Amino acid sequence: MRPQLLFVATLFFFSAVLGCGGGGSKNQTATSPTTTVSLSATTFDFGNNLINNTLTQTVVVVTNTGSATLTISPALSGDPSYSIVSDSSCGQQLAAGAHCNMVLNYTPTTASAPATQNAMLNMNFGDVPAGTAQTIAITGTSGALAIGQVAPTDNPQVALYTITLPFPGSVTVNFGPDTTYGLKTWSQSAATAGGTVSIFVAGMKATTTYHMQAAVEFANGISAKDSDHTFATKAVPANMVLNVTASTAAGMTPQPGLELLNPLAGTPSGVIVTDLAGNTLWTYANPANSALNTINGVKMLPDGNLLMVIGLGIPFTFPIPEGTVNEIREVNLAGDTVRSISIDGLNSKLAAASCAECHVTLNTFHHDVEPLPNGHWLVLADTTMALSATSTPPLTNAPAATVFGDVVVDLDQNMQPVWAWNEFNHLDPNRHPMGFPDWTHTNAVVYSKDDGNILVSSRHQNWILKVNYADGTGDGSILWHLGEGGDFSLKNGTDPTDWQYAQHLPSFFSANTTGVFSLGAMDNGNDRIFPAGVTCGSSGAPACLYSTVPVWQIDESAKTATLTFHQILPTALYSNFGGNTEELANNNVEYDLCGVGTGSYVYEVTQESTPQKVWSMQVTGTNLYRAFRIPSLYPGVQW
């Protein structure tokens, strides 16, 4: 064979063996490259949403865990409320080691609650092993915010706004004379789907049309607003019209808020809230026979209700006149009684109580009630004892008499008496500088938060007493007496003249209430004592009757009371009863001169050696037993 033919034959042989020739058989198949992928979740719940509201969420993170490029073709099926946000979501390819987000919108157009609206997101990955997770189950629940309802209440200046929430959330009502509103209530919540929230809308002027709109914040962060509603207030009741003028001094800015007033001994009588211009915004009249049932000691509770004493207003013995209500009462802004306890009801409970000083018969509630942080109430009532030289305690410096003294009773949340303090067990009836046999005439009980004790203002003793209450575990002993003849030495003032006399309602002027702290009071001055040799009212001597506004720095350890503020008022402003003194949030002092003839004056002044008048109110025809600046009619809300 020739060499050329040998070469061709050899090439043909090798081609046949390697399968490269056209007549050979194929024994290997080409395949495409594969990759792996992971999903951060296979389900996603949008939670609650309102119809026509769009929620946008990343529902899954896709990670290419392989070494080749991943192809993606996402698609949604199911409820049409869901849509892919393309410009924020994965593209058609994902490089090895990279990750991307799938972002969806949830925009329901119909309500489904309590059922869910469901969809399936299929990622449609290419070139992945069989069994690779590729779908994400999408759910959400939609609801509609029902239009709220506004209804009148028994109070002509209060509306009841009610709205049902499709999901848990909180409601605030914005209100005002037009749709810019300007005022708001506090927030109230519904903890369950389908819960109803009802809010009293109060703080509106009489005979005025107001706009109001509920603003809803749902627990998942979405918000909504109700339709605008209108409500027309009615006139102030004729027996609650207040003759008042109020003004702000030029160039001055008063502490914002409202005035909570407690008028008595005239017309009107009850509770009135005004703005700083003197406009009446809320009223609550003495119930039943207004001549017998005087409201005293009004306090706002954390739940927005008001707590008050209703009775004869002064210590009184049996028989109590027919028609006397004689109770501690809690009312809401509509004027409805939420709960109450009568003097008879309390006497029955005291008879069965086990506390040390509880076995006493009370005659009438009067002057004050102090709500405590734990929900208890400290109520003040009087009792009587027939005292003589042989009684216990003995009365040795006066003829035998039926003597009035006071009792503080601690009522728990169920209105059960759990502690009591009877002045006959702790004070000497032979000390009676003023008003005997109305021996103590206690007019205030104030809680000291730092040690759980109480301050008791005894007008007819000219003393402010600190009593060992210790949050209901104390023995009732008197820890100190503040005033002339008491336990403290007076600094920055003249003893005895500059002590307080026939005082009303002490109040803390410092954040702390023990150790070294600040305390103010209304010094009415009825029983003022002057230094030996000084005849009040004589030439060159002070007037006999004048009131002052003292603030002391109390040092309980050193037993000193240092006057840090002491406004001595002119005789024309002498207030023979009632009143109070408070430090405002702006550090100014507000005080109520209750008993200036048949009227009252309320002043806000700067707290300096020469006080400057910031704001004032004058009322005629009635006396304001107390006057407080409150932020608004809603705890925690500043107007």
XYZ file of C-alpha atoms in Angstrom:
639
model
C 0.000 0.000 0.000
C 1.174 3.384 -0.873
C 2.019 5.791 2.007
C -0.844 8.157 1.219
C -3.422 5.408 1.449
C -1.941 4.226 4.754
C -2.323 7.739 6.299
C -5.967 8.017 5.255
C -6.811 4.588 6.559
C -5.147 5.320 9.894
C -7.035 8.685 10.236
C -10.329 6.973 9.462
C -9.615 4.388 12.151
C -8.938 6.936 14.886
C -11.954 8.984 13.887
C -14.166 5.945 14.231
C -12.727 5.120 17.634
C -13.186 8.695 18.956
C -16.705 8.986 17.520
C -15.883 12.066 15.510
C -16.981 10.797 12.219
C -20.369 11.223 10.662
C -21.084 7.551 10.979
C -20.084 7.299 14.746
C -22.518 7.018 17.770
C -22.821 9.993 20.370
C -22.236 8.884 24.037
C -22.146 12.327 26.025
C -24.924 15.069 26.337
C -24.223 18.823 26.918
C -26.102 20.494 29.952
C -26.768 24.144 30.995
C -25.072 25.535 34.173
C -27.161 25.496 37.437
C -27.250 27.758 40.540
C -28.816 27.774 44.039
C -31.005 30.408 45.758
C -32.507 31.148 49.202
C -35.567 33.119 50.315
C -35.731 35.041 53.595
C -39.366 33.929 54.063
C -42.056 31.915 52.376
C -44.972 33.820 53.929
C -45.668 37.490 54.560
C -48.576 39.143 56.361
C -49.273 42.826 55.671
C -51.515 42.874 58.729
C -54.331 45.394 58.875
C -54.988 48.035 56.258
C -57.761 50.441 55.373
C -59.459 50.332 51.997
C -57.902 52.680 49.440
C -54.787 53.002 51.562
C -51.472 51.728 50.193
C -49.047 49.817 52.385
C -45.634 49.188 50.814
C -43.469 46.423 52.280
C -40.448 44.287 51.432
C -42.015 40.835 51.554
C -38.926 38.716 50.837
C -35.169 38.983 50.268
C -33.780 36.770 47.482
C -30.115 35.650 47.744
C -28.176 33.955 44.937
C -26.143 31.366 46.850
C -24.704 29.738 43.745
C -21.806 30.518 41.386
C -23.780 31.345 38.257
C -26.209 34.130 37.358
C -29.800 33.525 38.521
C -32.740 34.295 36.242
C -35.985 35.552 37.810
C -39.508 36.055 36.411
C -41.707 37.075 39.417
C -45.484 36.920 39.055
C -48.472 37.501 41.383
C -51.696 35.544 41.466
C -54.715 35.745 43.743
C -56.320 38.845 45.251
C -55.820 41.910 43.007
C -55.145 44.153 46.013
C -51.432 43.313 45.726
C -48.983 44.569 43.136
C -45.244 44.393 42.578
C -43.285 47.635 42.945
C -41.040 47.010 39.940
C -38.497 49.793 40.407
C -37.793 48.630 43.985
C -37.832 44.881 43.343
C -35.583 42.194 41.862
C -34.809 42.398 38.150
C -34.677 39.497 35.711
C -31.143 38.450 36.659
C -29.218 38.236 39.921
C -25.457 37.822 39.984
C -23.781 35.098 42.010
C -23.501 36.028 45.700
C -25.881 39.012 45.326
C -29.297 39.605 46.895
C -32.363 41.671 46.033
C -35.729 42.608 47.574
C -39.229 41.933 46.428
C -41.416 44.924 47.335
C -45.199 44.821 47.108
C -48.018 47.288 47.509
C -51.192 46.327 49.333
C -54.061 48.612 48.241
C -57.399 46.993 49.104
C -60.537 48.430 47.551
C -63.017 46.328 49.504
C -63.179 45.410 53.174
C -62.433 41.817 54.099
C -62.184 41.813 57.902
C -62.199 39.501 59.705
C -61.233 37.401 56.662
C -57.876 37.835 54.957
C -57.078 38.754 51.365
C -54.594 36.247 49.921
C -52.157 36.148 47.015
C -49.181 34.075 45.857
C -45.882 35.551 44.691
C -44.054 33.062 42.414
C -40.413 33.966 41.706
C -40.137 31.552 38.722
C -36.404 30.984 39.115
C -34.569 29.477 36.148
C -31.894 26.781 36.311
C -32.367 25.857 39.981
C -32.460 22.365 41.480
C -35.796 20.639 41.790
C -37.564 21.376 45.101
C -36.109 24.895 45.467
C -38.587 27.196 47.300
C -39.910 29.726 44.824
C -43.246 30.992 46.235
C -44.262 33.384 48.995
C -47.808 33.308 50.419
C -49.094 36.879 50.899
C -51.917 37.807 53.270
C -53.535 40.988 54.614
C -56.756 42.108 56.214
C -58.658 45.165 55.050
C -61.295 47.216 56.767
C -63.179 50.480 56.460
C -63.282 53.284 59.037
C -66.935 53.855 59.814
C -68.122 57.457 60.037
C -68.248 58.619 63.646
C -71.300 59.881 65.485
C -71.598 63.085 67.527
C -74.379 63.384 70.092
C -75.344 65.912 72.782
C -75.015 65.136 76.488
C -76.766 66.446 79.578
C -74.083 69.129 79.761
C -75.036 71.858 77.250
C -71.387 72.462 76.339
C -70.244 68.848 75.963
C -70.606 66.482 72.995
C -70.077 62.729 72.922
C -68.029 61.614 69.911
C -68.248 57.866 69.177
C -66.378 55.960 66.494
C -65.858 52.245 65.824
C -62.409 51.120 64.725
C -61.943 48.179 62.357
C -58.589 47.414 64.009
C -56.916 48.250 67.342
C -55.912 51.898 67.612
C -56.305 55.199 69.413
C -58.520 58.198 68.754
C -58.056 61.908 69.361
C -60.761 64.437 68.534
C -59.661 67.742 67.043
C -62.177 70.536 67.449
C -62.606 74.259 67.061
C -64.812 76.983 65.575
C -63.745 76.058 62.016
C -62.021 73.214 60.176
C -58.570 74.350 61.277
C -59.745 73.067 64.688
C -56.956 74.198 67.051
C -57.982 72.255 70.159
C -57.795 68.557 70.839
C -58.952 65.997 73.358
C -56.735 63.320 74.797
C -56.313 59.932 73.083
C -58.445 56.947 73.963
C -57.865 53.424 72.648
C -59.683 50.352 71.430
C -57.630 47.211 72.030
C -59.564 44.892 69.713
C -60.829 44.934 66.148
C -64.333 46.371 66.029
C -63.809 48.232 69.300
C -65.692 51.453 69.950
C -64.115 54.606 71.350
C -66.261 57.296 72.955
C -64.772 60.662 73.931
C -66.462 63.578 75.621
C -65.574 66.727 73.697
C -65.483 69.541 76.248
C -64.017 73.013 76.494
C -66.355 74.759 74.053
C -67.905 78.186 74.483
C -71.659 78.412 74.943
C -74.090 79.013 72.039
C -71.388 78.381 69.451
C -71.110 75.976 66.522
C -67.974 73.863 66.574
C -66.339 71.580 64.017
C -64.829 68.320 65.193
C -62.999 65.433 63.550
C -61.574 62.211 64.943
C -57.962 61.428 64.098
C -57.134 57.717 64.351
C -53.714 56.158 64.846
C -53.820 52.409 64.362
C -51.525 50.096 66.279
C -49.573 49.202 63.110
C -48.739 52.857 62.410
C -51.286 53.764 59.745
C -53.535 56.757 60.368
C -56.893 58.000 59.185
C -59.347 60.824 59.781
C -63.093 60.765 60.122
C -65.404 63.139 58.313
C -65.873 66.621 59.739
C -68.851 66.991 62.077
C -70.506 70.063 63.538
C -71.957 70.529 67.010
C -73.839 73.516 68.392
C -73.426 74.171 72.113
C -76.254 75.585 74.172
C -76.374 78.428 76.673
C -74.808 78.256 80.110
C -77.573 77.335 82.608
C -79.062 80.461 84.170
C -77.995 79.460 87.688
C -74.366 79.013 86.560
C -73.745 82.344 84.860
C -70.562 83.813 86.325
C -70.078 87.575 86.669
C -66.401 87.688 85.781
C -63.727 89.858 84.229
C -60.259 88.594 83.332
C -57.254 90.273 81.770
C -53.556 89.838 81.055
C -51.172 92.607 82.069
C -49.492 94.486 79.227
C -46.321 92.794 78.067
C -46.958 89.679 80.156
C -47.629 86.079 79.096
C -49.618 83.929 81.524
C -49.200 80.191 81.917
C -51.446 78.633 79.236
C -54.462 76.608 80.285
C -57.872 76.972 81.876
C -59.186 77.962 85.299
C -60.919 75.310 87.401
C -63.138 77.296 89.783
C -65.174 76.221 92.801
C -67.707 79.011 93.496
C -69.829 78.911 96.655
C -71.687 81.178 99.083
C -73.434 82.969 96.228
C -74.624 82.574 92.663
C -73.381 80.578 90.877
C -72.344 77.750 93.170
C -70.717 74.516 92.048
C -67.884 73.961 89.579
C -66.999 76.173 86.606
C -64.157 75.982 84.101
C -63.247 79.113 82.154
C -60.580 80.097 79.682
C -58.169 82.861 80.611
C -60.482 85.439 79.032
C -63.219 84.451 81.486
C -65.423 82.572 79.014
C -67.339 79.745 80.687
C -66.479 76.390 79.089
C -67.897 73.840 81.544
C -70.253 73.836 84.544
C -71.564 71.514 87.224
C -74.100 72.967 89.647
C -74.708 72.123 93.282
C -77.170 69.215 93.190
C -80.685 69.122 94.643
C -81.151 71.886 97.226
C -78.178 74.111 96.358
C -78.413 75.921 99.679
C -77.622 72.672 101.512
C -75.362 70.877 99.066
C -72.190 72.853 98.659
C -69.472 71.427 96.428
C -65.960 71.600 97.885
C -62.472 70.411 97.099
C -62.851 69.633 93.387
C -59.935 67.643 91.921
C -59.333 66.298 88.418
C -58.603 62.562 88.291
C -56.169 60.800 85.931
C -59.112 59.347 83.996
C -60.468 62.839 83.244
C -63.325 62.654 85.730
C -63.771 65.125 88.558
C -63.840 64.206 92.242
C -65.678 66.397 94.728
C -67.194 66.713 98.168
C -70.923 67.467 98.327
C -72.351 68.443 101.671
C -72.946 71.282 104.067
C -69.486 72.655 103.395
C -68.552 73.084 107.065
C -68.310 70.748 110.055
C -71.833 69.994 111.215
C -73.485 67.712 113.724
C -76.758 65.815 113.734
C -79.489 66.148 112.746
C -78.366 66.762 109.171
C -81.069 68.825 107.383
C -83.470 66.973 105.125
C -82.350 67.154 101.489
C -78.613 67.118 102.183
C -76.742 64.897 99.722
C -73.640 64.478 101.949
C -71.404 62.347 99.735
C -68.111 62.050 97.903
C -68.892 61.966 94.205
C -66.979 61.261 91.001
C -68.519 62.716 87.832
C -67.547 62.635 84.168
C -67.489 65.569 81.763
C -71.124 65.001 80.854
C -72.011 65.472 84.527
C -72.967 61.838 85.039
C -72.177 60.323 88.428
C -69.595 57.575 87.905
C -69.490 56.460 91.536
C -70.116 57.901 94.973
C -70.250 57.117 98.666
C -72.623 58.675 101.170
C -71.827 59.515 104.770
C -74.288 56.827 105.901
C -72.670 54.280 103.626
C -69.232 55.121 104.963
C -70.409 54.974 108.586
C -71.729 51.451 107.975
C -68.387 50.392 106.549
C -66.449 52.027 109.382
C -68.456 50.062 111.929
C -67.301 46.819 110.331
C -63.733 47.914 109.514
C -60.663 46.579 111.292
C -58.341 49.598 111.028
C -57.186 51.113 114.315
C -59.048 54.446 114.263
C -61.936 53.480 112.008
C -64.565 52.986 114.708
C -65.963 56.496 114.625
C -69.258 58.025 113.523
C -68.971 60.809 110.969
C -71.394 63.700 110.611
C -70.661 65.343 107.251
C -68.071 65.410 104.520
C -66.552 68.831 104.062
C -63.833 70.931 102.432
C -61.588 68.399 100.689
C -60.914 64.962 99.214
C -57.449 63.852 98.079
C -57.076 61.221 95.328
C -53.906 59.161 95.650
C -51.658 57.642 92.955
C -52.775 54.118 93.941
C -56.436 54.954 93.315
C -57.370 55.449 96.978
C -59.255 58.522 98.206
C -58.468 60.342 101.426
C -61.804 61.776 102.533
C -62.312 64.407 105.207
C -65.303 64.453 107.549
C -66.116 65.719 111.022
C -67.115 63.935 114.174
C -68.090 65.189 117.632
C -67.169 64.301 121.205
C -68.654 65.441 124.485
C -65.620 66.722 126.377
C -65.263 67.723 130.000
C -62.633 67.690 132.714
C -63.181 63.955 133.188
C -63.476 62.884 129.536
C -60.798 61.249 127.380
C -59.240 63.426 126.175
C -59.942 65.857 129.038
C -61.070 69.432 128.476
C -59.721 71.455 131.393
C -59.568 75.070 130.236
C -63.138 75.486 129.002
C -66.648 74.474 130.128
C -67.867 71.030 129.110
C -68.940 71.091 125.483
C -69.719 69.006 122.434
C -66.594 69.606 120.381
C -66.106 69.285 116.620
C -62.995 67.505 115.360
C -62.073 65.988 112.027
C -61.256 62.540 110.709
C -59.307 61.527 107.598
C -60.390 58.173 106.135
C -58.487 56.226 103.490
C -60.875 54.532 101.053
C -59.426 51.881 98.747
C -60.485 51.358 95.116
C -63.574 49.474 96.322
C -64.477 52.306 98.716
C -63.612 50.239 101.740
C -62.019 52.095 104.698
C -58.494 50.789 105.280
C -56.964 53.513 107.481
C -58.245 56.440 109.529
C -56.852 59.353 111.515
C -58.986 60.919 114.252
C -57.809 64.306 115.532
C -59.239 63.591 119.000
C -56.514 60.931 119.322
C -53.637 63.205 118.326
C -54.326 66.841 119.273
C -54.959 68.570 122.593
C -58.489 70.033 122.804
C -57.189 72.522 125.379
C -55.361 74.295 122.545
C -58.104 76.180 120.741
C -56.840 79.556 119.521
C -59.771 80.130 117.154
C -63.407 79.122 116.803
C -64.010 76.702 119.692
C -65.991 74.351 119.922
C -65.336 74.108 116.150
C -61.973 73.013 117.411
C -59.843 72.147 114.345
C -61.856 73.081 111.229
C -59.573 71.090 108.955
C -59.800 72.272 105.362
C -57.210 70.338 103.350
C -55.409 67.024 103.056
C -52.302 66.933 100.811
C -50.330 63.821 99.885
C -46.524 63.825 100.119
C -45.370 61.532 97.325
C -41.782 61.089 98.524
C -42.574 59.531 101.905
C -46.271 58.616 101.571
C -47.284 60.884 104.445
C -49.911 63.621 104.443
C -50.170 67.312 105.273
C -53.316 68.374 107.116
C -54.355 72.035 107.229
C -56.134 72.864 110.507
C -57.564 76.367 110.118
C -58.644 76.788 113.751
C -55.274 75.594 115.034
C -53.349 77.921 112.659
C -51.221 74.895 111.898
C -50.182 72.767 108.964
C -49.536 69.279 110.342
C -47.484 66.476 108.872
C -49.077 63.139 109.749
C -47.469 59.707 109.626
C -49.676 58.050 107.026
C -46.917 56.064 105.264
C -49.232 54.952 102.469
C -51.697 53.461 104.924
C -49.213 51.768 107.244
C -48.442 54.746 109.504
C -49.541 55.102 113.118
C -51.052 58.572 112.611
C -48.568 60.338 114.848
C -47.967 64.013 114.115
C -44.450 64.380 112.732
C -44.405 68.184 112.953
C -46.524 71.320 113.373
C -45.883 74.291 111.061
C -47.020 77.671 112.323
C -47.015 79.880 115.420
C -46.260 77.774 118.499
C -45.199 74.815 116.329
C -41.954 72.978 115.728
C -40.203 75.302 113.263
C -38.296 78.536 113.632
C -39.278 81.222 111.116
C -36.523 82.738 108.952
C -36.726 85.870 106.753
C -39.861 86.936 108.631
C -41.109 88.277 111.937
C -42.310 85.726 114.463
C -45.207 85.570 115.257
C -46.737 88.032 112.761
C -45.465 86.445 109.537
C -46.658 82.939 110.298
C -49.813 81.746 108.558
C -53.165 82.113 110.353
C -56.523 80.486 109.499
C -54.726 79.162 106.400
C -56.091 77.169 103.490
C -54.668 74.452 101.215
C -50.897 74.070 101.448
C -49.199 72.998 98.235
C -45.731 71.809 97.297
C -43.654 74.267 95.253
C -40.798 71.816 94.646
C -40.523 68.460 92.914
C -39.416 66.825 96.164
C -41.730 66.711 99.167
C -39.414 65.669 102.012
C -36.136 66.796 103.544
C -35.542 70.306 102.223
C -38.455 71.384 100.036
C -40.707 74.344 99.186
C -44.233 74.741 100.474
C -46.824 77.449 99.867
C -50.233 78.204 101.381
C -52.991 80.781 101.485
C -52.540 82.781 104.706
C -56.002 84.242 105.326
C -54.790 86.036 108.464
C -58.014 86.048 110.539
C -56.319 85.167 113.814
C -52.988 86.899 113.267
C -50.810 87.471 116.330
C -48.553 90.502 116.623
C -45.399 90.946 118.697
C -45.745 91.893 122.324
C -46.378 95.606 122.699
C -47.717 96.070 119.159
C -51.357 97.043 118.864
C -52.504 96.279 115.338
C -54.239 99.097 113.537
C -52.738 101.804 115.722
C -50.583 104.596 114.357
C -47.464 103.120 112.742
C -48.622 99.538 113.360
C -49.792 97.044 110.743
C -53.453 96.593 109.954
C -55.222 93.934 111.996
C -56.753 92.067 109.068
C -54.765 91.308 105.967
C -53.867 88.202 103.970
C -50.508 87.050 102.650
C -49.107 84.539 100.182
C -46.160 82.767 101.837
C -43.761 80.242 100.326
C -41.316 78.608 102.716
C -38.239 76.512 102.236
C -38.858 73.794 104.780
C -35.898 71.998 106.326
C -37.367 69.051 108.200
C -34.103 68.155 109.896
C -33.100 71.644 111.031
C -36.754 72.535 111.720
C -36.503 75.872 109.910
C -39.096 77.524 107.682
C -37.442 80.210 105.546
C -39.704 82.599 103.653
C -38.539 82.645 100.033
C -41.636 84.469 98.760
C -44.026 86.521 100.871
C -46.538 88.799 99.202
C -48.359 90.846 101.811
C -51.629 91.964 100.288
C -53.355 95.294 100.930
C -56.222 95.358 103.410
C -58.673 95.910 100.546
C -57.808 92.365 99.401
C -58.169 90.754 102.825
C -59.671 87.289 102.258
C -61.377 86.043 105.402
C -61.818 82.424 104.220
C -61.038 79.953 101.465
C -58.466 80.247 98.737
C -55.288 78.495 97.687
C -51.788 79.137 96.367
C -50.029 77.165 93.614
C -46.792 77.329 91.661
C -47.461 77.238 87.909
C -45.379 75.451 85.287
C -43.800 78.776 84.251
C -42.615 79.335 87.855
C -45.189 82.060 88.481
C -47.471 81.958 91.519
C -51.255 81.804 91.234
C -53.420 82.499 94.270
C -57.122 82.775 94.941
C -58.396 85.437 97.327
C -61.708 83.756 97.996
C -63.427 85.778 100.684
C -63.063 89.413 99.636
C -66.565 90.513 100.622
C -69.047 88.821 98.326
C -66.513 88.285 95.558
C -63.072 86.894 94.787
C -59.832 87.778 93.054
C -57.450 85.362 91.356
C -53.940 86.521 90.462
C -50.974 85.124 88.581
C -47.820 86.977 89.642
C -44.101 86.604 89.148
C -42.258 84.815 91.939
C -39.882 87.585 92.982
C -39.408 89.978 95.879
C -41.622 92.596 94.203
C -44.219 90.437 92.422
C -45.462 91.663 89.064
C -49.049 90.984 88.059
C -49.238 88.752 84.992
C -52.947 87.879 84.840
C -56.001 88.483 87.004
C -59.639 87.493 87.365
C -62.341 89.195 89.405
C -65.626 87.509 90.282
C -68.590 89.204 91.959
C -71.702 87.721 93.532
C -70.004 84.516 94.668
C -66.819 83.374 96.377
C -64.303 81.082 94.696
C -63.386 78.554 97.357
C -60.505 77.413 95.170
C -59.086 78.283 91.748
C -56.562 76.168 89.855
C -54.780 76.597 86.534
C -55.214 73.327 84.665
C -53.622 72.493 81.285
C -56.993 71.611 79.734
C -60.018 69.450 80.480
C -57.927 66.422 79.503
C -55.072 65.154 81.700
C -51.754 65.456 79.906
C -53.071 67.746 77.153
C -51.915 71.366 77.159
C -54.108 73.972 75.479
